[in-house]
């Protein structure tokens, strides 16, 4: 009987793992729910990229909805979503605030010069300390913030045309963004 105990333990563990896999099949396991949804943007004060003496905080961003887009010059996927963000900025429907994450200011400015700057303003978190309060995992990440400063939506990964036209449009409409598709 003692000989079969390790085999029985292994089979029980394998059955548990299989059950977990089967229970999650078909689910989007890339979605990471944020505990900040419906809560105010964390208090922060960060320098403006290229203007280290000028600081912007959450209070200065109140009054109009905005997308807070986390990016870095080192981020390959940020380059992928950049044309879509640039197009969205050209429509003027919603403010884009850039959150430059763990980047050298010179590199970030060079990147924006090369690819264009769709952001109304860019705040710089060179050391990534404020990112902890947001629960930022990396870049790109995008937050939809309403006029009262409440986080309404978060997406980890690049914004795609399908995401913009579907989920993000619906969330912008709920957040009171003028001109959001019905």
Coordinates of C-alpha atoms in Angstrom, one line a residue:
X1 CA 0.0 0.0 0.0
X2 CA 2.8 2.4 0.8
X3 CA 4.2 1.9 -2.6
X4 CA 1.1 3.2 -4.3
X5 CA 0.8 6.3 -2.1
X6 CA 3.2 8.5 -4.3
X7 CA 1.3 7.5 -7.4
X8 CA -2.0 8.3 -5.9
X9 CA -0.8 11.7 -4.8
X10 CA 0.6 12.4 -8.3
X11 CA -2.7 11.4 -9.9
X12 CA -4.7 13.5 -7.5
X13 CA -2.5 16.5 -8.3
X14 CA -2.7 15.9 -12.0
X15 CA -6.5 15.7 -11.8
X16 CA -6.6 19.1 -9.9
X17 CA -4.4 20.7 -12.6
X18 CA -6.6 19.3 -15.4
X19 CA -9.7 20.6 -13.7
X20 CA -8.2 24.1 -13.5
X21 CA -7.3 24.1 -17.1
X22 CA -10.7 22.9 -18.2
X23 CA -12.5 25.5 -16.0
X24 CA -10.4 28.3 -17.7
X25 CA -10.7 27.1 -21.3
X26 CA -12.3 29.7 -23.5
X27 CA -11.8 32.5 -21.0
X28 CA -9.6 35.5 -21.7
X29 CA -6.7 34.9 -19.3
X30 CA -4.9 38.1 -20.5
X31 CA -7.5 40.4 -18.9
X32 CA -6.2 41.8 -15.7
X33 CA -8.9 43.4 -13.5
X34 CA -7.8 46.5 -11.8
X35 CA -8.9 47.2 -8.3
X36 CA -8.8 50.9 -9.2
X37 CA -11.8 50.8 -11.6
X38 CA -14.4 53.2 -10.2
X39 CA -11.9 54.8 -7.8
X40 CA -10.1 58.1 -8.0
X41 CA -6.7 58.3 -9.9
X42 CA -4.0 57.9 -7.2
X43 CA -2.6 61.2 -6.0
X44 CA 0.6 62.1 -7.9
X45 CA 2.8 64.9 -8.9
X46 CA 5.2 64.1 -11.8
X47 CA 7.5 66.3 -13.9
X48 CA 6.5 67.2 -17.5
X49 CA 8.8 65.4 -20.0
X50 CA 11.4 67.9 -21.1
X51 CA 10.4 70.4 -18.4
X52 CA 11.7 68.9 -15.1
X53 CA 10.8 72.1 -13.1
X54 CA 7.1 71.9 -14.2
X55 CA 5.0 69.3 -12.5
X56 CA 1.5 67.9 -13.2
X57 CA -0.7 66.1 -10.7
X58 CA -4.0 64.4 -10.8
X59 CA -5.8 67.6 -9.6
X60 CA -4.6 69.5 -12.8
X61 CA -6.2 66.9 -15.0
X62 CA -9.7 67.1 -13.6
X63 CA -12.6 68.6 -15.6
X64 CA -12.4 66.6 -18.9
X65 CA -12.1 62.9 -19.5
X66 CA -8.8 61.6 -20.7
X67 CA -6.8 58.6 -21.7
X68 CA -3.7 58.0 -19.7
X69 CA -1.4 56.0 -21.9
X70 CA 1.7 54.4 -20.4
X71 CA 4.5 54.1 -22.9
X72 CA 8.3 54.0 -23.2
X73 CA 10.8 54.5 -26.0
X74 CA 12.0 50.9 -25.2
X75 CA 8.5 49.4 -25.7
X76 CA 8.0 47.6 -29.0
X77 CA 4.2 47.3 -28.6
X78 CA 4.0 51.1 -27.9
X79 CA 5.3 51.7 -31.4
X80 CA 2.5 49.3 -32.7
X81 CA -0.3 51.3 -31.1
X82 CA 1.2 54.8 -31.7
X83 CA -0.4 55.5 -35.1
X84 CA -3.9 54.6 -33.7
X85 CA -3.3 57.0 -30.7
X86 CA -2.1 59.7 -33.1
X87 CA -5.3 59.3 -35.2
X88 CA -7.4 59.4 -32.0
X89 CA -5.7 62.6 -30.9
X90 CA -6.3 64.2 -34.3
X91 CA -10.1 63.8 -33.9
X92 CA -9.9 65.9 -30.7
X93 CA -12.6 63.7 -29.1
X94 CA -10.6 62.9 -25.9
X95 CA -7.4 64.2 -24.3
X96 CA -4.4 61.9 -24.4
X97 CA -2.0 62.2 -21.5
X98 CA 1.2 60.3 -22.0
X99 CA 2.8 58.6 -19.0
X100 CA 6.4 58.0 -19.9
X101 CA 7.4 55.0 -17.8
X102 CA 11.0 54.1 -16.7
X103 CA 12.6 55.9 -19.6
X104 CA 15.5 58.3 -20.0
X105 CA 14.0 61.8 -20.9
X106 CA 16.4 62.2 -23.9
X107 CA 15.3 58.8 -25.3
X108 CA 11.6 59.6 -24.8
X109 CA 11.9 63.0 -26.5
X110 CA 13.8 61.5 -29.4
X111 CA 11.1 58.8 -29.8
X112 CA 8.3 61.4 -29.8
X113 CA 10.3 63.5 -32.4
X114 CA 10.7 60.4 -34.6
X115 CA 7.1 59.1 -34.4
X116 CA 5.1 62.2 -33.5
X117 CA 3.6 63.4 -30.2
X118 CA -0.2 62.7 -29.9
X119 CA -0.2 63.7 -26.2
X120 CA -1.6 66.9 -24.8
X121 CA 1.0 66.5 -22.1
X122 CA 3.5 63.9 -21.2
X123 CA 4.4 63.2 -17.5
X124 CA 7.6 61.3 -16.8
X125 CA 8.0 58.6 -14.1
X126 CA 11.7 57.9 -14.8
X127 CA 12.1 55.6 -11.7
X128 CA 8.6 54.1 -11.9
X129 CA 7.7 54.9 -8.3
X130 CA 4.2 56.4 -9.0
X131 CA 3.5 53.4 -11.3
X132 CA 3.2 51.2 -8.2
X133 CA 0.2 53.3 -7.0
X134 CA -1.5 52.7 -10.4
X135 CA -0.7 49.0 -10.5
X136 CA 1.2 49.5 -13.7
X137 CA 2.8 46.2 -14.9
X138 CA 4.7 47.6 -17.9
X139 CA 3.9 49.3 -21.2
X140 CA 1.7 49.8 -23.0
X141 CA -1.2 50.2 -20.6
X142 CA -4.1 52.6 -21.0
X143 CA -6.5 54.1 -18.5
X144 CA -9.7 55.9 -19.2
X145 CA -10.3 58.6 -16.6
X146 CA -13.6 60.5 -16.4
X147 CA -13.9 64.3 -15.8
X148 CA -14.2 63.7 -12.0
X149 CA -10.9 61.8 -11.9
X150 CA -12.4 58.3 -11.6
X151 CA -10.7 55.4 -13.4
X152 CA -13.4 53.9 -15.7
X153 CA -11.4 51.4 -17.7
X154 CA -7.9 49.8 -17.9
X155 CA -6.3 47.9 -20.7
X156 CA -2.9 46.1 -20.6
X157 CA -1.3 45.8 -24.0
X158 CA -1.5 47.8 -27.2
X159 CA -4.7 49.5 -28.3
X160 CA -6.0 47.9 -31.5
X161 CA -8.6 49.2 -33.9
X162 CA -11.0 46.5 -32.8
X163 CA -10.5 47.4 -29.1
X164 CA -11.0 51.1 -29.9
X165 CA -14.1 50.6 -31.9
X166 CA -15.6 48.1 -29.5
X167 CA -14.8 48.1 -25.8
X168 CA -13.1 51.5 -25.5
X169 CA -15.8 53.3 -27.5
X170 CA -18.4 51.9 -25.1
X171 CA -16.5 52.9 -22.1
X172 CA -15.9 56.4 -23.4
X173 CA -19.6 56.7 -24.0
X174 CA -20.3 55.7 -20.4
X175 CA -17.6 58.2 -19.2
X176 CA -19.4 61.0 -21.0
X177 CA -16.8 61.6 -23.8
X178 CA -18.5 63.8 -26.4
X179 CA -18.7 62.2 -29.8
X180 CA -18.2 58.6 -28.6
X181 CA -19.9 56.2 -31.1
X182 CA -23.3 55.0 -30.1

